[in-house]
Short mmCIF file of C-alpha atoms in Angstrom, two decimals:
data_model
loop_
_atom_site.label_atom_id
_atom_site.label_comp_id
_atom_site.label_asym_id
_atom_site.label_seq_id
_atom_site.Cartn_x
_atom_site.Cartn_y
_atom_site.Cartn_z
CA UNK A 1 -10.73 16.31 -21.47
CA UNK A 2 -14.44 16.36 -22.30
CA UNK A 3 -16.86 18.81 -20.76
CA UNK A 4 -19.03 15.87 -19.66
CA UNK A 5 -16.12 14.26 -17.80
CA UNK A 6 -15.19 17.51 -16.08
CA UNK A 7 -18.73 18.36 -15.04
CA UNK A 8 -19.35 14.82 -13.77
CA UNK A 9 -16.05 14.80 -11.89
CA UNK A 10 -17.03 18.07 -10.20
CA UNK A 11 -19.97 16.23 -8.63
CA UNK A 12 -18.34 12.84 -8.02
CA UNK A 13 -18.27 11.54 -4.46
CA UNK A 14 -15.19 9.40 -5.09
CA UNK A 15 -12.64 10.48 -2.49
CA UNK A 16 -9.88 11.47 -5.00
CA UNK A 17 -12.27 13.93 -6.64
CA UNK A 18 -13.37 15.29 -3.27
CA UNK A 19 -9.73 15.98 -2.40
CA UNK A 20 -9.01 17.45 -5.83
CA UNK A 21 -11.87 19.92 -5.41
CA UNK A 22 -10.18 21.28 -2.27
CA UNK A 23 -7.22 22.26 -4.44
CA UNK A 24 -9.50 23.83 -7.01
CA UNK A 25 -11.01 25.91 -4.22
CA UNK A 26 -7.52 26.74 -2.91
CA UNK A 27 -6.52 28.27 -6.25
CA UNK A 28 -9.70 29.09 -8.20
CA UNK A 29 -7.71 31.32 -10.55
CA UNK A 30 -4.62 29.17 -10.63
CA UNK A 31 -1.48 29.28 -8.53
CA UNK A 32 0.32 32.65 -8.75
CA UNK A 33 2.82 32.88 -11.57
CA UNK A 34 1.35 29.73 -13.17
CA UNK A 35 3.45 27.72 -10.72
CA UNK A 36 2.61 24.04 -10.46
CA UNK A 37 0.39 22.67 -7.74
CA UNK A 38 2.79 20.77 -5.48
CA UNK A 39 1.88 17.37 -4.08
CA UNK A 40 4.26 15.89 -1.51
CA UNK A 41 4.73 12.47 0.03
CA UNK A 42 7.23 11.81 2.80
CA UNK A 43 9.35 8.77 3.54
CA UNK A 44 11.57 8.05 6.53
CA UNK A 45 14.26 5.64 5.27
CA UNK A 46 15.08 4.27 8.71
CA UNK A 47 13.68 0.91 7.62
CA UNK A 48 12.76 -0.98 4.50
CA UNK A 49 9.85 0.51 2.53
CA UNK A 50 6.53 -1.23 3.16
CA UNK A 51 3.12 -1.04 1.59
CA UNK A 52 2.13 1.87 3.82
CA UNK A 53 4.98 3.88 2.31
CA UNK A 54 3.98 3.04 -1.23
CA UNK A 55 0.34 3.61 -0.34
CA UNK A 56 0.88 7.34 0.20
CA UNK A 57 2.41 7.82 -3.24
CA UNK A 58 -0.34 5.79 -4.91
CA UNK A 59 -3.20 7.60 -3.20
CA UNK A 60 -1.59 11.00 -3.72
CA UNK A 61 -1.17 10.19 -7.40
CA UNK A 62 -4.86 9.31 -7.58
CA UNK A 63 -5.73 12.75 -6.19
CA UNK A 64 -3.31 14.35 -8.62
CA UNK A 65 -4.92 12.53 -11.56
CA UNK A 66 -8.36 13.57 -10.30
CA UNK A 67 -7.18 17.18 -10.19
CA UNK A 68 -6.08 16.90 -13.82
CA UNK A 69 -9.65 15.95 -14.68
CA UNK A 70 -10.88 19.18 -13.07
CA UNK A 71 -8.19 21.66 -14.08
CA UNK A 72 -5.51 22.34 -16.67
CA UNK A 73 -3.16 23.77 -14.02
CA UNK A 74 0.30 22.13 -13.97
CA UNK A 75 1.20 19.86 -11.07
CA UNK A 76 4.27 18.21 -9.57
CA UNK A 77 4.66 15.34 -7.11
CA UNK A 78 7.66 15.44 -4.78
CA UNK A 79 8.61 12.17 -3.09
CA UNK A 80 10.64 13.47 -0.16
CA UNK A 81 13.01 11.25 1.80
CA UNK A 82 13.96 12.44 5.29
CA UNK A 83 17.34 10.74 4.91
CA UNK A 84 19.19 13.25 7.07
CA UNK A 85 17.28 12.01 10.10
CA UNK A 86 19.42 10.32 12.76
CA UNK A 87 19.25 6.53 13.09
CA UNK A 88 17.26 6.18 16.32
CA UNK A 89 17.24 2.39 16.64
CA UNK A 90 18.39 -0.65 14.73
CA UNK A 91 15.57 -2.23 12.66
CA UNK A 92 14.70 -5.83 13.46
CA UNK A 93 14.57 -7.01 9.85
CA UNK A 94 18.04 -6.15 8.50
CA UNK A 95 21.44 -7.92 8.58
CA UNK A 96 24.60 -6.58 10.30
CA UNK A 97 22.62 -5.18 13.20
CA UNK A 98 25.68 -4.97 15.43
CA UNK A 99 27.43 -2.77 12.86
CA UNK A 100 24.39 -0.49 12.67
CA UNK A 101 24.35 -0.11 16.43
CA UNK A 102 27.75 1.62 16.22
CA UNK A 103 26.22 4.37 14.06
CA UNK A 104 23.17 5.25 16.14
CA UNK A 105 22.39 8.95 16.02
CA UNK A 106 24.14 9.64 12.71
CA UNK A 107 22.24 10.87 9.65
CA UNK A 108 20.94 7.90 7.67
CA UNK A 109 23.06 8.97 4.71
CA UNK A 110 26.14 8.55 6.93
CA UNK A 111 25.19 5.06 8.14
CA UNK A 112 26.75 2.18 6.17
CA UNK A 113 24.40 -0.05 4.20
CA UNK A 114 23.85 -3.28 6.21
CA UNK A 115 23.11 -5.04 2.91
CA UNK A 116 26.50 -3.88 1.56
CA UNK A 117 25.05 -2.83 -1.78
CA UNK A 118 24.89 0.97 -1.57
CA UNK A 119 26.92 3.85 -0.15
CA UNK A 120 24.61 4.20 2.85
CA UNK A 121 21.58 2.72 4.58
CA UNK A 122 19.50 5.63 3.30
CA UNK A 123 20.74 5.09 -0.26
CA UNK A 124 19.69 1.44 -0.07
CA UNK A 125 16.19 2.18 1.22
CA UNK A 126 15.73 5.15 -1.12
CA UNK A 127 16.69 2.93 -4.06
CA UNK A 128 14.15 0.31 -3.04
CA UNK A 129 11.42 2.92 -2.84
CA UNK A 130 12.29 4.47 -6.20
CA UNK A 131 12.53 1.07 -7.87
CA UNK A 132 9.02 0.24 -6.79
CA UNK A 133 7.59 3.64 -7.70
CA UNK A 134 9.21 3.38 -11.11
CA UNK A 135 7.71 -0.06 -11.61
CA UNK A 136 4.25 1.43 -11.20
CA UNK A 137 5.05 4.23 -13.63
CA UNK A 138 4.55 7.05 -11.14
CA UNK A 139 5.56 10.47 -12.32
CA UNK A 140 7.45 12.06 -9.44
CA UNK A 141 10.48 14.08 -8.47
CA UNK A 142 12.61 12.39 -5.82
CA UNK A 143 14.01 14.71 -3.17
CA UNK A 144 16.70 13.89 -0.61
CA UNK A 145 16.69 15.79 2.67
CA UNK A 146 20.48 15.51 2.84
CA UNK A 147 20.88 16.93 -0.66
CA UNK A 148 18.52 19.81 0.05
CA UNK A 149 20.13 20.72 3.38
CA UNK A 150 23.73 20.27 2.26
CA UNK A 151 23.11 21.97 -1.07
CA UNK A 152 21.73 25.10 0.60
CA UNK A 153 18.23 24.77 -0.79
CA UNK A 154 16.74 25.08 2.70
CA UNK A 155 19.08 27.82 3.92
CA UNK A 156 16.59 30.69 3.54
CA UNK A 157 13.90 28.68 5.28
CA UNK A 158 16.36 27.79 8.05
CA UNK A 159 17.06 31.47 8.58
CA UNK A 160 13.30 31.95 8.93
CA UNK A 161 13.19 29.28 11.62
CA UNK A 162 16.01 31.02 13.51
CA UNK A 163 14.28 34.39 13.23
CA UNK A 164 11.06 32.93 14.64
CA UNK A 165 12.79 30.60 17.09
CA UNK A 166 10.87 31.75 20.16
CA UNK A 167 7.49 31.65 18.42
CA UNK A 168 8.14 28.10 17.23
CA UNK A 169 9.16 27.12 20.74
CA UNK A 170 5.85 28.57 21.86
CA UNK A 171 4.05 26.07 19.66
CA UNK A 172 6.16 23.04 20.50
CA UNK A 173 7.00 23.29 24.21
CA UNK A 174 3.40 22.99 25.51
CA UNK A 175 3.11 19.65 23.65
CA UNK A 176 6.15 18.12 25.38
CA UNK A 177 6.73 16.42 28.71
CA UNK A 178 8.48 18.57 31.29
CA UNK A 179 11.83 16.76 31.08
CA UNK A 180 11.81 17.01 27.26
CA UNK A 181 11.16 20.74 27.34
CA UNK A 182 14.48 21.33 29.10
CA UNK A 183 16.50 20.09 26.14
CA UNK A 184 14.16 20.63 23.20
CA UNK A 185 15.30 22.72 20.27
CA UNK A 186 13.68 23.06 16.85
CA UNK A 187 17.21 23.00 15.39
CA UNK A 188 19.37 19.87 15.62
CA UNK A 189 23.05 20.62 15.06
CA UNK A 190 25.35 18.00 13.58
CA UNK A 191 28.28 17.34 15.92
CA UNK A 192 31.53 18.41 14.23
CA UNK A 193 33.40 15.67 16.13
CA UNK A 194 31.12 12.59 16.00
CA UNK A 195 28.77 13.42 13.14
CA UNK A 196 25.75 12.63 15.33
CA UNK A 197 22.50 14.58 15.06
CA UNK A 198 22.40 16.21 18.51
CA UNK A 199 19.30 16.69 20.65
CA UNK A 200 20.62 19.62 22.68
CA UNK A 201 19.52 23.17 23.54
CA UNK A 202 20.56 25.69 20.89
CA UNK A 203 21.25 29.42 21.19
CA UNK A 204 20.60 31.58 18.15
CA UNK A 205 23.61 33.85 17.70
CA UNK A 206 22.79 35.50 14.35
CA UNK A 207 19.62 34.45 12.54
CA UNK A 208 20.47 36.22 9.28
CA UNK A 209 23.92 34.64 9.19
CA UNK A 210 22.52 31.31 10.33
CA UNK A 211 24.87 31.06 13.30
CA UNK A 212 24.01 28.98 16.38
CA UNK A 213 25.76 27.88 19.56
CA UNK A 214 25.40 24.62 21.50
CA UNK A 215 27.30 22.31 23.82
CA UNK A 216 28.82 19.35 21.98
CA UNK A 217 28.96 15.79 23.36
CA UNK A 218 32.42 16.52 24.72
CA UNK A 219 31.07 19.38 26.82
CA UNK A 220 32.67 22.03 24.60
CA UNK A 221 30.63 25.05 23.54
CA UNK A 222 30.50 25.14 19.77
CA UNK A 223 29.59 28.10 17.59
CA UNK A 224 28.85 27.08 14.00
CA UNK A 225 26.53 27.70 11.10
CA UNK A 226 23.21 25.90 10.93
CA UNK A 227 23.28 26.20 7.14
CA UNK A 228 24.69 24.00 4.41
CA UNK A 229 23.90 20.68 6.07
CA UNK A 230 25.51 21.39 9.44
CA UNK A 231 22.12 21.17 11.17
CA UNK A 232 18.65 19.88 10.46
CA UNK A 233 15.26 20.54 12.03
CA UNK A 234 13.16 18.49 14.40
CA UNK A 235 10.79 16.63 12.12
CA UNK A 236 7.57 18.51 12.97
CA UNK A 237 9.38 21.79 12.37
CA UNK A 238 11.10 20.24 9.36
CA UNK A 239 7.72 19.22 7.96
CA UNK A 240 6.41 22.78 8.25
CA UNK A 241 9.62 24.25 6.83
CA UNK A 242 9.39 21.94 3.78
CA UNK A 243 5.81 22.96 3.15
CA UNK A 244 6.89 26.60 3.05
CA UNK A 245 10.21 26.16 1.23
CA UNK A 246 8.78 23.89 -1.47
CA UNK A 247 5.34 25.49 -1.71
CA UNK A 248 3.52 22.24 -0.92
CA UNK A 249 -0.23 22.35 -1.59
CA UNK A 250 -1.34 18.81 -0.76
CA UNK A 251 -0.05 16.09 1.55
CA UNK A 252 -1.81 13.12 3.11
CA UNK A 253 -0.76 11.40 6.30
CA UNK A 254 -1.86 8.74 8.76
CA UNK A 255 -4.25 9.19 11.64
CA UNK A 256 -1.36 8.89 14.08
CA UNK A 257 0.01 12.21 12.80
CA UNK A 258 -3.11 14.35 13.29
CA UNK A 259 -1.62 16.29 16.23
CA UNK A 260 1.67 16.67 14.38
CA UNK A 261 -0.20 18.07 11.39
CA UNK A 262 -1.85 20.66 13.62
CA UNK A 263 1.46 21.77 15.13
CA UNK A 264 3.26 21.84 11.79
CA UNK A 265 0.44 23.91 10.30
CA UNK A 266 0.85 26.50 13.06
CA UNK A 267 4.59 26.64 12.45
CA UNK A 268 4.10 26.98 8.69
CA UNK A 269 1.95 30.05 9.32
CA UNK A 270 4.60 31.49 11.66
CA UNK A 271 7.10 31.09 8.80
CA UNK A 272 4.77 33.06 6.53
CA UNK A 273 3.45 30.11 4.58
CA UNK A 274 0.13 28.39 4.03
CA UNK A 275 -0.27 24.78 5.20
CA UNK A 276 -1.20 22.34 2.47
CA UNK A 277 -4.57 20.71 2.05
CA UNK A 278 -4.44 17.54 4.10
CA UNK A 279 -6.07 14.13 3.88
CA UNK A 280 -5.93 11.91 6.96
CA UNK A 281 -6.10 8.18 6.33
CA UNK A 282 -6.46 5.25 8.70
CA UNK A 283 -3.51 2.99 9.37
CA UNK A 284 -2.89 -0.45 7.95
CA UNK A 285 -2.81 -3.13 10.65
CA UNK A 286 -1.13 -6.50 10.71
CA UNK A 287 -2.95 -9.81 11.25
CA UNK A 288 -2.98 -9.18 15.01
CA UNK A 289 -4.53 -5.74 14.59
CA UNK A 290 -1.30 -3.92 15.43
CA UNK A 291 0.03 -0.92 13.52
CA UNK A 292 2.51 -1.81 10.79
CA UNK A 293 6.05 -0.68 11.54
CA UNK A 294 9.06 -0.39 9.21
CA UNK A 295 11.44 -1.29 12.03
CA UNK A 296 9.43 -4.31 13.19
CA UNK A 297 8.88 -5.53 9.65
CA UNK A 298 5.37 -6.78 10.49
CA UNK A 299 2.62 -6.71 7.90
CA UNK A 300 3.59 -7.23 4.28
CA UNK A 301 6.50 -5.95 2.27
CA UNK A 302 6.04 -4.73 -1.27
CA UNK A 303 7.93 -7.73 -2.57
CA UNK A 304 5.77 -10.19 -0.63
CA UNK A 305 2.50 -8.90 -2.06
CA UNK A 306 3.89 -8.90 -5.58
CA UNK A 307 5.05 -12.50 -5.19
CA UNK A 308 1.46 -13.63 -4.71
CA UNK A 309 -0.67 -10.99 -6.41
CA UNK A 310 -0.39 -8.57 -9.36
CA UNK A 311 0.30 -4.84 -9.12
CA UNK A 312 -3.29 -3.83 -9.74
CA UNK A 313 -4.57 -5.93 -6.83
CA UNK A 314 -2.31 -3.99 -4.47
CA UNK A 315 -3.50 -0.68 -5.93
CA UNK A 316 -7.11 -1.82 -5.55
CA UNK A 317 -6.60 -2.67 -1.87
CA UNK A 318 -4.97 0.69 -1.23
CA UNK A 319 -7.78 2.61 -2.93
CA UNK A 320 -10.69 1.13 -1.03
CA UNK A 321 -11.96 2.94 2.09
CA UNK A 322 -8.84 4.95 2.99
CA UNK A 323 -10.44 6.27 6.17
CA UNK A 324 -11.14 2.79 7.51
CA UNK A 325 -8.49 0.74 9.33
CA UNK A 326 -7.73 -2.44 7.37
CA UNK A 327 -5.68 -5.50 8.16
CA UNK A 328 -2.84 -6.15 5.78
CA UNK A 329 -1.67 -9.75 5.63
CA UNK A 330 -1.35 -12.61 3.15
CA UNK A 331 -4.97 -13.61 3.55
CA UNK A 332 -6.31 -10.41 1.96
CA UNK A 333 -4.53 -10.91 -1.38
CA UNK A 334 -6.90 -13.42 -3.10
CA UNK A 335 -9.98 -11.34 -2.34
CA UNK A 336 -8.28 -8.16 -3.54
CA UNK A 337 -7.41 -9.89 -6.84
CA UNK A 338 -10.96 -11.10 -7.44
CA UNK A 339 -12.63 -7.85 -6.37
CA UNK A 340 -10.36 -5.88 -8.67
CA UNK A 341 -11.46 -8.02 -11.62
CA UNK A 342 -15.10 -7.80 -10.58
CA UNK A 343 -15.00 -3.99 -10.63
CA UNK A 344 -13.01 -4.02 -13.86
CA UNK A 345 -15.58 -6.30 -15.49
CA UNK A 346 -18.39 -3.94 -14.49
CA UNK A 347 -16.68 -0.77 -15.76
CA UNK A 348 -17.58 -0.87 -19.46
CA UNK A 349 -21.31 -1.20 -18.77
CA UNK A 350 -21.49 1.64 -16.26
CA UNK A 351 -22.62 5.21 -16.76
CA UNK A 352 -19.90 7.86 -16.48
CA UNK A 353 -20.92 8.81 -12.92
CA UNK A 354 -20.53 5.19 -11.81
CA UNK A 355 -17.26 4.82 -13.69
CA UNK A 356 -15.76 7.79 -11.84
CA UNK A 357 -16.60 6.08 -8.56
CA UNK A 358 -15.21 2.73 -9.68
CA UNK A 359 -11.82 1.95 -8.09
CA UNK A 360 -10.37 0.75 -11.41
CA UNK A 361 -10.94 4.20 -12.91
CA UNK A 362 -8.49 5.66 -10.40
CA UNK A 363 -6.08 2.72 -10.57
CA UNK A 364 -5.71 3.16 -14.34
CA UNK A 365 -6.51 6.91 -14.54
CA UNK A 366 -9.51 6.12 -16.74
CA UNK A 367 -7.44 4.22 -19.31
CA UNK A 368 -8.31 0.60 -18.61
CA UNK A 369 -6.32 -2.12 -20.35
CA UNK A 370 -8.05 -4.68 -22.54
CA UNK A 371 -8.73 -8.19 -21.35
CA UNK A 372 -11.11 -10.20 -19.22
CA UNK A 373 -10.77 -12.94 -16.64
CA UNK A 374 -12.97 -16.02 -17.29
CA UNK A 375 -11.87 -17.77 -14.06
CA UNK A 376 -11.64 -16.21 -10.62
CA UNK A 377 -8.40 -16.23 -8.68
CA UNK A 378 -10.18 -18.07 -5.87
CA UNK A 379 -11.18 -20.85 -8.27
CA UNK A 380 -7.61 -21.08 -9.54
CA UNK A 381 -6.40 -21.48 -5.95
CA UNK A 382 -8.86 -24.31 -5.38
CA UNK A 383 -7.74 -26.00 -8.57
CA UNK A 384 -4.01 -25.86 -7.87
CA UNK A 385 -4.73 -26.79 -4.25
CA UNK A 386 -6.16 -30.18 -5.26
CA UNK A 387 -3.56 -30.63 -8.01
CA UNK A 388 -0.68 -30.45 -5.56
CA UNK A 389 2.66 -29.86 -7.25
CA UNK A 390 1.77 -28.50 -10.68
CA UNK A 391 3.12 -26.47 -13.56
CA UNK A 392 1.52 -23.70 -15.56
CA UNK A 393 1.17 -26.08 -18.49
CA UNK A 394 -0.72 -28.59 -16.37
CA UNK A 395 -3.07 -25.90 -15.08
CA UNK A 396 -3.75 -24.78 -18.64
CA UNK A 397 -4.64 -28.38 -19.43
CA UNK A 398 -7.47 -28.22 -16.89
CA UNK A 399 -8.55 -24.77 -18.02
CA UNK A 400 -9.44 -26.28 -21.37
CA UNK A 401 -12.43 -27.87 -19.61
CA UNK A 402 -13.73 -24.46 -18.61
CA UNK A 403 -12.50 -22.00 -21.21
CA UNK A 404 -12.51 -23.67 -24.65
CA UNK A 405 -9.62 -22.71 -26.92
CA UNK A 406 -8.03 -20.51 -24.23
CA UNK A 407 -4.25 -20.18 -24.39
CA UNK A 408 -1.63 -18.06 -22.64
CA UNK A 409 -1.52 -15.94 -25.81
CA UNK A 410 -5.28 -15.27 -25.91
CA UNK A 411 -5.57 -14.75 -22.13
CA UNK A 412 -2.27 -13.26 -20.89
CA UNK A 413 -3.85 -11.92 -17.68
CA UNK A 414 -5.08 -15.39 -16.80
CA UNK A 415 -1.66 -16.83 -17.55
CA UNK A 416 -0.10 -14.29 -15.21
CA UNK A 417 -2.58 -15.13 -12.45
CA UNK A 418 -1.80 -18.84 -12.75
CA UNK A 419 1.76 -18.06 -11.73
CA UNK A 420 0.57 -16.13 -8.68
CA UNK A 421 -1.93 -18.88 -7.81
CA UNK A 422 0.76 -21.56 -7.95
CA UNK A 423 3.01 -19.54 -5.62
CA UNK A 424 0.21 -18.68 -3.18
CA UNK A 425 -1.18 -22.22 -3.08
CA UNK A 426 2.28 -23.68 -2.58
CA UNK A 427 3.14 -21.42 0.38
CA UNK A 428 -0.22 -20.76 2.05
CA UNK A 429 -2.90 -23.16 0.83
CA UNK A 430 -1.23 -26.56 0.52
CA UNK A 431 0.22 -26.55 4.08
CA UNK A 432 -3.29 -26.01 5.53
CA UNK A 433 -5.25 -28.58 3.50
CA UNK A 434 -6.60 -31.48 5.54
CA UNK A 435 -9.30 -33.59 3.91
CA UNK A 436 -11.51 -35.17 6.56
CA UNK A 437 -13.64 -38.30 6.17
CA UNK A 438 -17.34 -37.82 5.34
CA UNK A 439 -19.80 -38.57 8.14
CA UNK A 440 -23.49 -39.45 8.45
CA UNK A 441 -25.68 -38.09 5.66
CA UNK A 442 -22.57 -36.76 3.90
CA UNK A 443 -21.66 -40.29 2.76
CA UNK A 444 -24.94 -40.87 0.94
CA UNK A 445 -24.88 -37.35 -0.50
CA UNK A 446 -21.41 -37.88 -1.98
CA UNK A 447 -22.50 -41.24 -3.41
CA UNK A 448 -25.47 -39.53 -5.08
CA UNK A 449 -23.21 -36.79 -6.43
CA UNK A 450 -20.85 -39.39 -7.88
CA UNK A 451 -23.71 -41.23 -9.57
CA UNK A 452 -25.17 -38.02 -11.01
CA UNK A 453 -21.76 -36.94 -12.33
CA UNK A 454 -21.23 -40.36 -13.90
CA UNK A 455 -24.36 -39.82 -15.97
CA UNK A 456 -23.15 -36.47 -17.35
CA UNK A 457 -21.01 -35.96 -20.44
CA UNK A 458 -17.52 -34.62 -19.72
CA UNK A 459 -18.42 -31.31 -21.38
CA UNK A 460 -21.54 -30.71 -19.28
CA UNK A 461 -22.08 -27.00 -18.47
CA UNK A 462 -21.07 -25.73 -15.03
CA UNK A 463 -24.63 -24.57 -14.39
CA UNK A 464 -26.04 -28.11 -14.91
CA UNK A 465 -23.48 -29.45 -12.44
CA UNK A 466 -24.32 -26.72 -9.95
CA UNK A 467 -28.03 -27.57 -10.16
CA UNK A 468 -27.24 -31.19 -9.29
CA UNK A 469 -25.11 -30.13 -6.32
CA UNK A 470 -27.85 -27.79 -5.13
CA UNK A 471 -30.60 -30.41 -5.42
CA UNK A 472 -28.62 -32.99 -3.46
CA UNK A 473 -28.06 -30.43 -0.71
CA UNK A 474 -31.79 -29.69 -0.48
CA UNK A 475 -32.92 -33.33 -0.40
CA UNK A 476 -29.96 -35.03 1.25
CA UNK A 477 -31.01 -34.66 4.86
CA UNK A 478 -28.86 -31.66 5.77
CA UNK A 479 -30.15 -29.23 8.40
CA UNK A 480 -29.03 -26.34 6.21
CA UNK A 481 -27.81 -26.15 2.63
CA UNK A 482 -24.55 -24.60 3.76
CA UNK A 483 -23.79 -27.75 5.75
CA UNK A 484 -23.63 -29.64 2.46
CA UNK A 485 -21.35 -27.07 0.86
CA UNK A 486 -19.08 -27.11 3.88
CA UNK A 487 -18.95 -30.92 3.72
CA UNK A 488 -17.90 -30.73 0.06
CA UNK A 489 -15.14 -28.24 0.85
CA UNK A 490 -13.82 -30.16 3.85
CA UNK A 491 -13.95 -33.66 2.36
CA UNK A 492 -12.97 -32.94 -1.25
CA UNK A 493 -10.82 -29.80 -1.04
CA UNK A 494 -9.51 -29.94 2.52
CA UNK A 495 -10.61 -26.39 3.28
CA UNK A 496 -13.32 -24.77 5.39
CA UNK A 497 -14.28 -22.53 2.48
CA UNK A 498 -14.41 -23.03 -1.23
CA UNK A 499 -15.77 -22.08 -4.63
CA UNK A 500 -19.04 -22.57 -6.44
CA UNK A 501 -18.80 -26.34 -6.83
CA UNK A 502 -20.37 -26.47 -10.28
CA UNK A 503 -17.61 -24.20 -11.56
CA UNK A 504 -14.91 -26.14 -9.75
CA UNK A 505 -16.05 -29.55 -11.04
CA UNK A 506 -16.28 -28.14 -14.56
CA UNK A 507 -12.77 -26.73 -14.26
CA UNK A 508 -11.21 -29.80 -12.63
CA UNK A 509 -13.09 -32.17 -14.89
CA UNK A 510 -15.88 -34.64 -14.07
CA UNK A 511 -13.58 -37.67 -14.11
CA UNK A 512 -11.03 -36.01 -11.82
CA UNK A 513 -13.77 -34.79 -9.50
CA UNK A 514 -15.20 -38.32 -9.25
CA UNK A 515 -11.75 -39.52 -8.18
CA UNK A 516 -11.78 -36.93 -5.38
CA UNK A 517 -15.17 -38.26 -4.29
CA UNK A 518 -13.90 -41.84 -4.39
CA UNK A 519 -10.91 -40.92 -2.24
CA UNK A 520 -13.22 -39.23 0.28
CA UNK A 521 -15.65 -42.17 0.43
CA UNK A 522 -12.76 -44.59 0.95
CA UNK A 523 -12.12 -42.87 4.30
CA UNK A 524 -15.72 -43.25 5.49
#
């Protein structure tokens, strides 16, 4: 850690550094007893993990890394799964839904896995989350709500909730509808007969002993302990209790939880704790502008993004503008890939202050990998779009026109992107391509372009080709230059948008490009 880096980071306006400085202000002399600063992320495993779930761990890790640049204090990230929560409804995007419906209300760790791979539904979803976090190399400690409750780790905090039962009710009841107030309890007992997490009024019998009383589903009055996994807390109270029990110092959450954060903070103070520093982010939306939901399965899954774009493109998209609502669908992947590489290409030439504000600095924690990308992902998509069914080897054959002596060994990042481009073009580009016939002045312009290309050597530079394209557009009778570019995209590529044509023709090859022109003119 250099003094220059630390002093520059102290002034950086990049949002991870701004959040890290809150923690530095929280403990200017370090956390008492040299205890680690605790970062927490929460996950409700009632549905399959989606990018919003992963997003919290990624962004929290970025803040944690930023804090390391400011301080030598130890830190720890807890990825907490609320897997003792009752299954409220059956997700739309899982098999064996009828089987799941028979286990509604039970803790997720007591619900069978509909995929029939793990001991429970929670175990399946927890495993998926951990697998993805491990793939990204996150350093975290996984925590299971069921393990913590059943193992007694929350028992002292539960006693605190029982001791302050009325005060907590005073926070929660005014926020509820009248009919909900009649049955609301901060403590949710587990039925000894059905195993369901009960939403029933609870009477505190002995707070120190942890004893409660309630009426079971059968109508019988039950007196039992709330400790050792025989009860859990309503989630807003649970959230506050975790903050206190685990000593959480930082947690971010979505805009939809602002009111919950306020209530949980009040409860944390009632329990004698200090609420963590919070960071409120905007929600990801699907293509229709609706909030992404685990149970609906709208938006993108982690696996879907990583089928069509590399890890770092996902991290880049998550980093940018966290307080701005963003749509999350297949169409955003190509731009995220190219913008990531644009920022990465700029990094080496930037001053330290600019580097600390560059998204790639936070994606790679300041340790950028080697390598450059000579061809944009968008250009690759255009190439494989006109090639149709193609292999990596065939794409590399065309790349020789644009990047002399390039091989998969010399450009491994490019080789990796070719695989993503082939998959994306196959599933999302090829089905939409419709090449229309040229009309009016477009016919003469394409004939001129063909003649000009015929006069060029096959190894002509992309810039020379682009100058020809540009000149034809200016003198070809088009109302606006963009009309010419749109005509090229629609007649040659079959798309409403496209690349810099000089680069594309260089990449595809002059002879191949002339064949595209001939095919288009044959339709006129």
